[in-house]
PDB file of C-alpha atoms and ligand atoms in Angstrom:
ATOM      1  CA  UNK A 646     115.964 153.995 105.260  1.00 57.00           C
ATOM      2  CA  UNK A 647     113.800 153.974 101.737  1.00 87.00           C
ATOM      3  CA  UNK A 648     111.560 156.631 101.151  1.00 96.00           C
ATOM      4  CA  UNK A 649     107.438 155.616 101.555  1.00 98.00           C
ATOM      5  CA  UNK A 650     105.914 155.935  98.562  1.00 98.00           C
ATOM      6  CA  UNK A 651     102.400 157.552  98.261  1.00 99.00           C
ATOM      7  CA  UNK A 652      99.816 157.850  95.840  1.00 99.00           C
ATOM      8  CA  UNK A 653      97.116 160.685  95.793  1.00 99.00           C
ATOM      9  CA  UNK A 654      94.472 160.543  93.273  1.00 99.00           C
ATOM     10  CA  UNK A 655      93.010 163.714  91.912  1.00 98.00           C
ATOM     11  CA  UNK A 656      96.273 165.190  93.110  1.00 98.00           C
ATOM     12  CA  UNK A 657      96.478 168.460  90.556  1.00 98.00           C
ATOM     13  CA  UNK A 658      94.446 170.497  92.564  1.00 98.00           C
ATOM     14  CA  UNK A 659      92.594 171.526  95.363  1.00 98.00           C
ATOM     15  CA  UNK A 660      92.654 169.367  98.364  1.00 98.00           C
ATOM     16  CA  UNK A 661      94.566 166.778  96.534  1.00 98.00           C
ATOM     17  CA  UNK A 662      97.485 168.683  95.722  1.00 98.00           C
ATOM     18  CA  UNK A 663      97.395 169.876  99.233  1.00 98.00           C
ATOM     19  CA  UNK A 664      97.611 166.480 100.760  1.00 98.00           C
ATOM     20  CA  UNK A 665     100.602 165.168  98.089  1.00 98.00           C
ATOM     21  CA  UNK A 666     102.121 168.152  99.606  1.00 98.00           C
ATOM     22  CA  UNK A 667     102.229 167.452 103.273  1.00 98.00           C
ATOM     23  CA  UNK A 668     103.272 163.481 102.432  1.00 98.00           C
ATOM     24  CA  UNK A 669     105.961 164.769 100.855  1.00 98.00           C
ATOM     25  CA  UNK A 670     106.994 167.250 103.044  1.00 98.00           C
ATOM     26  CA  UNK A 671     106.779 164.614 105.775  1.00 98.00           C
ATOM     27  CA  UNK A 672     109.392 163.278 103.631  1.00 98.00           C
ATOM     28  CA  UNK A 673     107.017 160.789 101.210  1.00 98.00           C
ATOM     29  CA  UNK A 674     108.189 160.125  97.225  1.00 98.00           C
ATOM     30  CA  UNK A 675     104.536 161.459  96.582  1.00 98.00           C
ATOM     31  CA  UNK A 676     102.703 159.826  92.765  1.00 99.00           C
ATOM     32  CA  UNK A 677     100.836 162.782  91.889  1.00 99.00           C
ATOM     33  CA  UNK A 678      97.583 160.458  90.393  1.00 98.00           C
ATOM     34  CA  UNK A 679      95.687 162.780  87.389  1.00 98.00           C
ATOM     35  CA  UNK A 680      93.754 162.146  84.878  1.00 98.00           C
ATOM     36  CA  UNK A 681      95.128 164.945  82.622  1.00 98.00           C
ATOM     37  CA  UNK A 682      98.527 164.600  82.150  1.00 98.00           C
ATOM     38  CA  UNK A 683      99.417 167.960  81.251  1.00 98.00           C
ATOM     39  CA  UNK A 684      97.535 169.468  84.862  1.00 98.00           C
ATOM     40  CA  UNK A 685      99.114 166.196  86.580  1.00 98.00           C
ATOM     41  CA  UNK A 686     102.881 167.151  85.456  1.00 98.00           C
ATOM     42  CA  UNK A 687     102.230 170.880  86.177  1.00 98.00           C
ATOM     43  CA  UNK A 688     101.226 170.012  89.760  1.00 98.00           C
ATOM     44  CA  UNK A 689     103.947 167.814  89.944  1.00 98.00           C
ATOM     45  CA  UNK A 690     106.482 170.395  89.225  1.00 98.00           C
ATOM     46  CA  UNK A 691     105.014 172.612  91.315  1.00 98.00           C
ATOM     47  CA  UNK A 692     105.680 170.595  94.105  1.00 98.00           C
ATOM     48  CA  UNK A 693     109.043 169.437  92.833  1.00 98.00           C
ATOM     49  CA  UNK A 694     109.914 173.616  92.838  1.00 98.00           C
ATOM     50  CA  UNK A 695     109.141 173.635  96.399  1.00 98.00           C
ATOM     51  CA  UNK A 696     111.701 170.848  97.082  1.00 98.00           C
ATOM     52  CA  UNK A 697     109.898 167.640  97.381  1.00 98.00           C
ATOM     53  CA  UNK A 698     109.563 164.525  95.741  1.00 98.00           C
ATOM     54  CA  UNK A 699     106.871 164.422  93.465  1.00 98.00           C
ATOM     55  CA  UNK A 700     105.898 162.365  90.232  1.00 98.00           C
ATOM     56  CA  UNK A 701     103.425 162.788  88.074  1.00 98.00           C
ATOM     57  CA  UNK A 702     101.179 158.942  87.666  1.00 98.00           C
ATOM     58  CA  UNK A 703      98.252 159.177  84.765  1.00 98.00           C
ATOM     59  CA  UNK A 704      95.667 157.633  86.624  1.00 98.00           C
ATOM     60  CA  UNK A 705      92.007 158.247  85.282  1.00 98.00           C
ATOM     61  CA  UNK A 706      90.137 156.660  88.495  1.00 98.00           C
ATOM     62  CA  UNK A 707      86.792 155.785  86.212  1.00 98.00           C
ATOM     63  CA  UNK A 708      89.114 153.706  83.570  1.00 98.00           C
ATOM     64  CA  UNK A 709      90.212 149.920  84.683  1.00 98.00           C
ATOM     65  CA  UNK A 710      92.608 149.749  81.810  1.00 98.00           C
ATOM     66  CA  UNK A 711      94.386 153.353  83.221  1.00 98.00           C
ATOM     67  CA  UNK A 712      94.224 151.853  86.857  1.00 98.00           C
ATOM     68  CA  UNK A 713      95.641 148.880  85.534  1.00 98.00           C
ATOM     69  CA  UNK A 714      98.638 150.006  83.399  1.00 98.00           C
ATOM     70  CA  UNK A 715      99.311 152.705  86.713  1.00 98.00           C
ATOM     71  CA  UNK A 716      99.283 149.816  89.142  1.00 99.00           C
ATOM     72  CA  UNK A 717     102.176 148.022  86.325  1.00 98.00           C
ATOM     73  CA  UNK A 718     104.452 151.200  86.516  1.00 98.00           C
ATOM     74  CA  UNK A 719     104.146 151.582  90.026  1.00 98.00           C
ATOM     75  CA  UNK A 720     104.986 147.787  91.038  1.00 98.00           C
ATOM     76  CA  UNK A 721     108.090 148.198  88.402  1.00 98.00           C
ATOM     77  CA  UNK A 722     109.117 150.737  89.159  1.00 98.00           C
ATOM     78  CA  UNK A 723     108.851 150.992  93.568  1.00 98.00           C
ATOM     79  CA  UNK A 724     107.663 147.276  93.971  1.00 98.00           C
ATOM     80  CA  UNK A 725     105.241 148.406  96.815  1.00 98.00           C
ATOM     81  CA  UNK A 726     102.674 151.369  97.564  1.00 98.00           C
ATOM     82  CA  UNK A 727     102.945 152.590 101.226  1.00 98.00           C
ATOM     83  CA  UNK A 728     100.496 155.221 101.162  1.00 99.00           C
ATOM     84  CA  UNK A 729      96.688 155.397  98.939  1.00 99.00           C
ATOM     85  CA  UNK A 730      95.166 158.567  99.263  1.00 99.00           C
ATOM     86  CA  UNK A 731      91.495 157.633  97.244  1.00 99.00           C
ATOM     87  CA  UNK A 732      90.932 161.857  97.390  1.00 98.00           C
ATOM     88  CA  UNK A 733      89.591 162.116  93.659  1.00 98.00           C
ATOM     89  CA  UNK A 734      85.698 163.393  93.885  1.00 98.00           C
ATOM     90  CA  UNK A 735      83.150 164.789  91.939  1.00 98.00           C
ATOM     91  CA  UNK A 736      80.268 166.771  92.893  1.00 97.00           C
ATOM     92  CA  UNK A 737      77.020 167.182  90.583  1.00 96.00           C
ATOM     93  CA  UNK A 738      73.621 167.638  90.690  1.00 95.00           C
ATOM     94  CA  UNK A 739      70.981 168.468  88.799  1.00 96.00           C
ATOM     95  CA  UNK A 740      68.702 171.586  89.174  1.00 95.00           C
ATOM     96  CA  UNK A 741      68.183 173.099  92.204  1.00 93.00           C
ATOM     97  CA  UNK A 742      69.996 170.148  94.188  1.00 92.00           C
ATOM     98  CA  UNK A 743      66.018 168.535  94.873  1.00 95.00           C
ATOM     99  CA  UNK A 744      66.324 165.337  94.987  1.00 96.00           C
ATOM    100  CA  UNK A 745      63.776 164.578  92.867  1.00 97.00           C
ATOM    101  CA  UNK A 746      65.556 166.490  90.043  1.00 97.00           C
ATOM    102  CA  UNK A 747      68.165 164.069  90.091  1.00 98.00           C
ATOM    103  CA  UNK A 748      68.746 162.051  86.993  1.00 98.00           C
ATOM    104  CA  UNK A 749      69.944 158.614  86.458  1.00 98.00           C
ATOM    105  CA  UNK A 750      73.006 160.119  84.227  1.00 98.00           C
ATOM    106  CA  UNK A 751      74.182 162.313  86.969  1.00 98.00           C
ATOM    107  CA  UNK A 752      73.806 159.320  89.578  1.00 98.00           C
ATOM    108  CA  UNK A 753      75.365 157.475  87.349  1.00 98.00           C
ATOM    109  CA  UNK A 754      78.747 159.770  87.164  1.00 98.00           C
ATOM    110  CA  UNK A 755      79.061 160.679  90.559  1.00 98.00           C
ATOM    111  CA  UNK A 756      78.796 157.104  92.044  1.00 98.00           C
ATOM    112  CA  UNK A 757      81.240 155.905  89.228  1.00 98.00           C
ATOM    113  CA  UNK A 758      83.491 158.519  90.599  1.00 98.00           C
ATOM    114  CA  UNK A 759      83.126 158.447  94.049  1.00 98.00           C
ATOM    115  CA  UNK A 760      82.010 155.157  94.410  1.00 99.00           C
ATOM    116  CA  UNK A 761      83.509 152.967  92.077  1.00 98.00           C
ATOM    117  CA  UNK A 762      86.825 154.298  91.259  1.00 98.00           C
ATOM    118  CA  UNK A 763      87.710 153.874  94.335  1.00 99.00           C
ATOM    119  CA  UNK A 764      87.146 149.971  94.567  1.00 99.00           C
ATOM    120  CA  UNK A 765      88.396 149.891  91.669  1.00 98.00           C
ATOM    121  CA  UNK A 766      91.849 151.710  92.914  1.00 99.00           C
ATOM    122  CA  UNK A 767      91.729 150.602  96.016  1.00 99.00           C
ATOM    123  CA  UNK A 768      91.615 146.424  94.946  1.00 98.00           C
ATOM    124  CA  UNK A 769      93.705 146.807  91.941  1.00 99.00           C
ATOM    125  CA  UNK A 770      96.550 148.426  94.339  1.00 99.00           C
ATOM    126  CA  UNK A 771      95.718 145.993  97.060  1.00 98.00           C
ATOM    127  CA  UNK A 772      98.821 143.578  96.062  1.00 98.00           C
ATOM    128  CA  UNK A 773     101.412 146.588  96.066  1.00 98.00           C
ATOM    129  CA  UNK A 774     100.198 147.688  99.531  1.00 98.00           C
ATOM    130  CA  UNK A 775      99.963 143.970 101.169  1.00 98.00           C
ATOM    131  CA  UNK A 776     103.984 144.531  99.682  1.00 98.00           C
ATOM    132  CA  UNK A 777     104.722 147.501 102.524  1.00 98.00           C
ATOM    133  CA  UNK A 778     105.706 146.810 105.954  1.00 97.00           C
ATOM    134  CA  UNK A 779     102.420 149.180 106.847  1.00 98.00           C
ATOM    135  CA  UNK A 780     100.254 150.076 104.490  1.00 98.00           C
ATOM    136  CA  UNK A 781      98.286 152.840 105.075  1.00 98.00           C
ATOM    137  CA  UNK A 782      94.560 153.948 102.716  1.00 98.00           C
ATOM    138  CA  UNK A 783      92.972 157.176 103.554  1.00 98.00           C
ATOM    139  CA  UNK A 784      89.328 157.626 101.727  1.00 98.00           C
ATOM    140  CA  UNK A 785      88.824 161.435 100.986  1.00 98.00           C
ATOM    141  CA  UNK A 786      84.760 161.328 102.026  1.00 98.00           C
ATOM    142  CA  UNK A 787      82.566 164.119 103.585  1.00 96.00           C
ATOM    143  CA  UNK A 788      80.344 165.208 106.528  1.00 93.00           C
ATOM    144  CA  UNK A 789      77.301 165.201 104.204  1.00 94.00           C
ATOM    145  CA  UNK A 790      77.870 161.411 103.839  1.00 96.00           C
ATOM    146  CA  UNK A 791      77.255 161.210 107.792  1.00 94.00           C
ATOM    147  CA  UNK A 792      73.512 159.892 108.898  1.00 93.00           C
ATOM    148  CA  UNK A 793      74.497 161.030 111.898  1.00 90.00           C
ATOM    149  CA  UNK A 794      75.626 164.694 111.025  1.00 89.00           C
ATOM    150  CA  UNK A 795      72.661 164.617 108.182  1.00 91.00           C
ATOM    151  CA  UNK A 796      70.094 163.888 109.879  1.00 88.00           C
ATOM    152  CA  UNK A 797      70.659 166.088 113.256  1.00 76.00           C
ATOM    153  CA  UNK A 798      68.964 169.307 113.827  1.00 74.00           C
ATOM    154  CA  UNK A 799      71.883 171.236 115.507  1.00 70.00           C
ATOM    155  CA  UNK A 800      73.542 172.768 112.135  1.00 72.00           C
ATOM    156  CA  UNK A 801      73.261 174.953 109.320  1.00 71.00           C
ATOM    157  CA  UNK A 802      73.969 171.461 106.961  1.00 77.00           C
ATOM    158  CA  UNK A 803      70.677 169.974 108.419  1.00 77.00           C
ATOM    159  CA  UNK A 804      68.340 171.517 106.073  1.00 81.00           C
ATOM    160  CA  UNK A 805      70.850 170.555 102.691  1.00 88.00           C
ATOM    161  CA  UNK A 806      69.625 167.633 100.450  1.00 92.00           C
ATOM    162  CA  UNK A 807      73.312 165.764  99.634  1.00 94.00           C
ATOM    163  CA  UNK A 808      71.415 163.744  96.911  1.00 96.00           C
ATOM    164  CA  UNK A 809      73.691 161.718  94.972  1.00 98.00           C
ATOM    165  CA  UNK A 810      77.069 163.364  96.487  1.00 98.00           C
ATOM    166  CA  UNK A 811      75.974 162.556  99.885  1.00 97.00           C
ATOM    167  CA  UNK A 812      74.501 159.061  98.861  1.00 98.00           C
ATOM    168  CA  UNK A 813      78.261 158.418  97.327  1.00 98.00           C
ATOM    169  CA  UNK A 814      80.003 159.456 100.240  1.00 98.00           C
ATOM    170  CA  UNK A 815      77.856 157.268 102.599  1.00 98.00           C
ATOM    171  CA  UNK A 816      78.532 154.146 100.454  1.00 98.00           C
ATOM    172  CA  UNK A 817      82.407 154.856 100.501  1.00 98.00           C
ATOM    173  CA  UNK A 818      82.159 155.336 104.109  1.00 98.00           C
ATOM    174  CA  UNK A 819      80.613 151.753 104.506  1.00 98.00           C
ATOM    175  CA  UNK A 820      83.167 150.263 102.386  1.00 98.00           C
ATOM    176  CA  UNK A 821      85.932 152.253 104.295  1.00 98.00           C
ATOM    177  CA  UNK A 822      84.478 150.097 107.256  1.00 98.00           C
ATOM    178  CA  UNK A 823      84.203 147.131 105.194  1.00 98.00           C
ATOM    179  CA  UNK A 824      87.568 146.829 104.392  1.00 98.00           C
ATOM    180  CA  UNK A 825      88.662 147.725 107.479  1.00 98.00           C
ATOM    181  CA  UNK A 826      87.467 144.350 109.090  1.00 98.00           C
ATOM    182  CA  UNK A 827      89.217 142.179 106.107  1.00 98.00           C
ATOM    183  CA  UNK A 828      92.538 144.159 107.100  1.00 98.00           C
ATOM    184  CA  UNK A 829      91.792 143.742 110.924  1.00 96.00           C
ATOM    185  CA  UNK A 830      94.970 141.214 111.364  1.00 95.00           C
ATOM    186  CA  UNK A 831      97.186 142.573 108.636  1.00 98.00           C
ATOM    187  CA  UNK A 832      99.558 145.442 109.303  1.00 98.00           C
ATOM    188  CA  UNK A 833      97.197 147.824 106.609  1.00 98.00           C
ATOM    189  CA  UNK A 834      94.842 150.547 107.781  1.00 98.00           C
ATOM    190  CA  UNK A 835      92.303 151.804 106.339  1.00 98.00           C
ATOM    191  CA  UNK A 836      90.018 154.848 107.291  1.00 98.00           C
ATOM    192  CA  UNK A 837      88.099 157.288 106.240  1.00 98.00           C
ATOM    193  CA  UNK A 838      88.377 161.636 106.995  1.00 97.00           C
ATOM    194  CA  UNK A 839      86.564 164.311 105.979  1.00 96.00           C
ATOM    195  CA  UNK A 840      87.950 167.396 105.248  1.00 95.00           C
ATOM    196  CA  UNK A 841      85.050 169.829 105.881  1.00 93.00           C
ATOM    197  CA  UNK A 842      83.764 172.544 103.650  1.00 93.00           C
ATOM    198  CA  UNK A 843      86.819 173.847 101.455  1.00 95.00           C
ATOM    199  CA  UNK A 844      87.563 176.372  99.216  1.00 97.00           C
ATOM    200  CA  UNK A 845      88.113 174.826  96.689  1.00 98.00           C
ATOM    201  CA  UNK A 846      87.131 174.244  92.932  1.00 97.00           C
ATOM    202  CA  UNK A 847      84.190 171.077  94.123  1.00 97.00           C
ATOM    203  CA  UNK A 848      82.206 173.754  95.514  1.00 95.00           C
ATOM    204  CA  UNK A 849      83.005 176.796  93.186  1.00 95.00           C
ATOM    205  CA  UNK A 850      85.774 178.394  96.078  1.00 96.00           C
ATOM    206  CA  UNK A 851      82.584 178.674  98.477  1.00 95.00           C
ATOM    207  CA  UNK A 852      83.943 177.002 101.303  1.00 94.00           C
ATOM    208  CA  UNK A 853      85.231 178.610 104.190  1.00 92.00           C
ATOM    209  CA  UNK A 854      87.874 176.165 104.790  1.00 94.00           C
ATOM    210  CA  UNK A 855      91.693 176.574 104.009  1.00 96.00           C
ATOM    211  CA  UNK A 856      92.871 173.502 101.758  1.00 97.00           C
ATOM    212  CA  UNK A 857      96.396 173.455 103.423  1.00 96.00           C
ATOM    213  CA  UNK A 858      94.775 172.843 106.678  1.00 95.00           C
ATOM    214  CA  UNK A 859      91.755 170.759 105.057  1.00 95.00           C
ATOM    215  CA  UNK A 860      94.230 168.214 104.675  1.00 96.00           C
ATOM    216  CA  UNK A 861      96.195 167.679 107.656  1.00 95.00           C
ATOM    217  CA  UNK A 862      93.555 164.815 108.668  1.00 95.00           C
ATOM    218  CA  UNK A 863      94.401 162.927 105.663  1.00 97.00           C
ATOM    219  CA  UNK A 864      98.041 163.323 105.901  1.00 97.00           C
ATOM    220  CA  UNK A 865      97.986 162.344 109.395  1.00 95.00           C
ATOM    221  CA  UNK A 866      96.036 159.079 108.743  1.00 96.00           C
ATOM    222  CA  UNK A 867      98.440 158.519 105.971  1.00 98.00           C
ATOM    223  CA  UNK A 868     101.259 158.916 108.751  1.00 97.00           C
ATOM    224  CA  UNK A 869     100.031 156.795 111.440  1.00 96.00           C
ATOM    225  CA  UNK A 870     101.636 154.525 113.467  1.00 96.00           C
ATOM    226  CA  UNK A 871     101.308 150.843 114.582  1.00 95.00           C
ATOM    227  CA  UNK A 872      98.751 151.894 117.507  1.00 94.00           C
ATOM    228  CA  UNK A 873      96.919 154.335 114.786  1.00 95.00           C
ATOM    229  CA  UNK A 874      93.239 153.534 114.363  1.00 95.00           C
ATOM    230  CA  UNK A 875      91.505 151.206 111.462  1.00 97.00           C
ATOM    231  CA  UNK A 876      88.211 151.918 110.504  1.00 97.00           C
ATOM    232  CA  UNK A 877      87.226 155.102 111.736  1.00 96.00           C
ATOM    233  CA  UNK A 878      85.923 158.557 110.266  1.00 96.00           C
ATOM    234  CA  UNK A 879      87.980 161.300 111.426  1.00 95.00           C
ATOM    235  CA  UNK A 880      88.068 164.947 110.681  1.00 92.00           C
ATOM    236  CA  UNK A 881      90.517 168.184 111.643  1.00 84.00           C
ATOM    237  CA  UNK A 882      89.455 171.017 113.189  1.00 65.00           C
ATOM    238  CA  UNK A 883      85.886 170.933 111.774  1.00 65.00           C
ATOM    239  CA  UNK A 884      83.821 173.648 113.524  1.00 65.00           C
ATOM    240  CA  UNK A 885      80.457 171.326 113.467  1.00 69.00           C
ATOM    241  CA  UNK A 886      82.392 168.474 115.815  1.00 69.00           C
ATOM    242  CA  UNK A 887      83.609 168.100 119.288  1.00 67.00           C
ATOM    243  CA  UNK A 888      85.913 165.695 118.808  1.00 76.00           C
ATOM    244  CA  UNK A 889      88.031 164.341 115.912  1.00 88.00           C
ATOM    245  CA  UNK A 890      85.477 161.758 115.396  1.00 88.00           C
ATOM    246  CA  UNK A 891      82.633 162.279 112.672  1.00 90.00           C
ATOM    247  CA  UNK A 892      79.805 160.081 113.208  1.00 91.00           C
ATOM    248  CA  UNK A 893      78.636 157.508 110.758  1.00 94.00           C
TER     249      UNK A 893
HETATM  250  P1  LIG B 668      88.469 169.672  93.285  1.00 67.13           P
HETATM  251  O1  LIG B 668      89.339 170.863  93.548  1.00 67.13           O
HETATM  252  O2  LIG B 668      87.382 169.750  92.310  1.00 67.13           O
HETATM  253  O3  LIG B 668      89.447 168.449  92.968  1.00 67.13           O
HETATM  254  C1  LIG B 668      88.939 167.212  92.583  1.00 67.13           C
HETATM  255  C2  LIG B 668      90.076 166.398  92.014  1.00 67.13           C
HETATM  256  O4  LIG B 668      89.563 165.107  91.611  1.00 67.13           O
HETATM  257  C3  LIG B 668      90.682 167.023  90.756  1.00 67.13           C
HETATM  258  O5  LIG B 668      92.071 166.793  90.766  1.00 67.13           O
HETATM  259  C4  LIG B 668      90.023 166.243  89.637  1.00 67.13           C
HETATM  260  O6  LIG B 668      90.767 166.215  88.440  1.00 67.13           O
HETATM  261  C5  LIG B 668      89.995 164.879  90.289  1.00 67.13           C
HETATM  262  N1  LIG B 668      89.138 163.941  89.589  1.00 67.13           N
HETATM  263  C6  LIG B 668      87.814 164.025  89.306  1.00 67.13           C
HETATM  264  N2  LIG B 668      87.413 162.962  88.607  1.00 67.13           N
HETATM  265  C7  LIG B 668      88.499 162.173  88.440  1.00 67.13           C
HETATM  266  C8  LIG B 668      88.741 160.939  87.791  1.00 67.13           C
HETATM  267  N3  LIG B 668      87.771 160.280  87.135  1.00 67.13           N
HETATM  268  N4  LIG B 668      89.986 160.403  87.843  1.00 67.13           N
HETATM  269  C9  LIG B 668      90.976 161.038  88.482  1.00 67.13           C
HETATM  270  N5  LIG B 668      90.836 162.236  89.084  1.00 67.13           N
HETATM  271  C10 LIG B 668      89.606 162.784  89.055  1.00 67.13           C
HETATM  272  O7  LIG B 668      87.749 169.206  94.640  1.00 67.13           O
HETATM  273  P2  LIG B 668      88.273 168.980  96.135  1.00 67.13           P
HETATM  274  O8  LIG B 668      87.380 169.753  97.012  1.00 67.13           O
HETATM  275  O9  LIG B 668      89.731 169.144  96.233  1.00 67.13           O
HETATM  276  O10 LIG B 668      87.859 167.444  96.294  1.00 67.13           O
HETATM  277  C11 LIG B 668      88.742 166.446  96.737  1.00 67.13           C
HETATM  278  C12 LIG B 668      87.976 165.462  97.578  1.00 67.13           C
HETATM  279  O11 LIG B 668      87.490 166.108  98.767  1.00 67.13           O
HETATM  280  C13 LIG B 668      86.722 164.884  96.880  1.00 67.13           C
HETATM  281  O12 LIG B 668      86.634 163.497  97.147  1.00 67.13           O
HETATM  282  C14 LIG B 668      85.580 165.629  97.579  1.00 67.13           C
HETATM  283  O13 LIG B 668      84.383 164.904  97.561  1.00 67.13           O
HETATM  284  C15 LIG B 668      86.142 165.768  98.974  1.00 67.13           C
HETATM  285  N6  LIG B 668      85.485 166.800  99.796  1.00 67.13           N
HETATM  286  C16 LIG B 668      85.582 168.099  99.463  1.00 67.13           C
HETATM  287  C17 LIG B 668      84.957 169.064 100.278  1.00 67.13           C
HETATM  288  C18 LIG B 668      85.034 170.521  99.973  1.00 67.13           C
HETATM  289  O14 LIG B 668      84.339 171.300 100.663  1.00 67.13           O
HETATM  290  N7  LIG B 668      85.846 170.962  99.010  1.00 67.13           N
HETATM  291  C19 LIG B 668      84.226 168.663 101.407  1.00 67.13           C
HETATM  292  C20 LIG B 668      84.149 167.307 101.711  1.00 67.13           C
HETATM  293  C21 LIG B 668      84.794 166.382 100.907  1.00 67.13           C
HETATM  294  P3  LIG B 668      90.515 167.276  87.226  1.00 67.13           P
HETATM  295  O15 LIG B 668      91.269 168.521  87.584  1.00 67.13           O
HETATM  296  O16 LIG B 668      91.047 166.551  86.059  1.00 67.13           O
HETATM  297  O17 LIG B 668      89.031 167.520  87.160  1.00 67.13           O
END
């Protein structure tokens, strides 16, 4: 049988890295997407030392032309994409996170980011993943992007103004669903996962959460079946949720 083939953007590090790791040890050919090719090839070869099946793919998520030529190698070079893993994120703000402090120029960048790299990804790789038998697209967003979590009164999160993070994460979770009804009679899935708060470099390490298990949601929406869901928000052992379900 021929190997999936997944791509992870922001895949050097932190939760990315963690997620290219379980696709390929679920047996994946994982395309390690970074903007820096020197971190992207070092995480690749990590992963490569551990025995799986990584490449490194230069893909700058905020640069059409760099999307562009990384869609060209990828359809030469595998013909399809199986697996999109839209996990690259940034996280600013400005001051003391008020959200009157925020400036257009941070707004700007995170949205760009957050926002609009990942249409711009997501479409440009569209044709390669209409080309797999089941293509699967799992949008890295967050709890803080929830109106329903947000604005609840039963957490420690309730008080936190997500400003232009938040705002980002909200609008990719609405284009998550959006897609999710064009894709309705295709054999693509799309959905959407958050991984909680993780230690990781987003948050300078202050998260309580392990990456390696941060990412088992994503991987397993990347895995999912023919009876999987489309158009959901799912998370994995999130402390603040009953269910695997995040609210909207
Ligand atoms: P991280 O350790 O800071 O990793 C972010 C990754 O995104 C890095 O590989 C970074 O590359 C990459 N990236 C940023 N801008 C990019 C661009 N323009 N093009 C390509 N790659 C770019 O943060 P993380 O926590 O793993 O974040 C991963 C995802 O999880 C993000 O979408 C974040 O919003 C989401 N998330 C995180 C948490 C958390 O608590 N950590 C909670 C909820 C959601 P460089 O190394 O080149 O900067």
């Amino acid at each position: 049988m021929t190997k999936k083939i997944a791509l992870i953007t922001g895949a050097n590090k932190g939760l990315g890295i963690e997620i290219a790791r379980g696709l390929g040890k679920a047996g994946l050919t994982v395309l390690v997407g970074a903007r820096s090719e020197e971190r992207g090839e070092a995480a690749a070869a990590t992963l490569r030392d551990e025995g799986l099946d990584a490449r490194f793919l230069h893909l700058d998520v905020t640069d059409e032309d760099v999307v562009a030529a990384a869609v060209k190698q990828v359809g030469e070079q595998y013909g399809r994409l199986d697996v999109l893993v839209n996990n690259a994120g940034i996280a600013l703000a400005d001051g003391d996170w008020n959200t009157s402090e925020l400036t257009v120029a941070t707004t700007r960048k995170v949205f760009e980011t957050n926002v609009v790299g990942v249409v711009s990804v997501t479409n440009a790789f569209l044709p390669l993943i209409r080309e797999s038998a089941a293509g699967r697209i799992v949008n890295v967003s967050s709890e803080v992007g929830s109106f329903g979590f947000m604005t609840g009164d039963s957490h420690d999160f309730t008080a936190m103004q997500p400003g232009a993070y938040g705002a980002s994460k909200s609008a990719l979770n609405m284009l998550t669903s959006s897609w999710s009804k064009e894709f309705k009679d295709t054999t693509i899935k799309i959905n959407a996962m958050t991984p909680g708060y993780t230690k990781t470099d987003l948050n300078h390490n202050q998260g309580w959460r392990d990456p390696a298990v941060a990412a088992g949601a994503a991987v397993n929406l990347a895995l999912i079946g023919e009876d999987g869901p489309n158009g959901g928000f799912f998370q994995d052992g999130n402390e603040y949720f009953d269910t695997d379900v995040v609210p909207w």
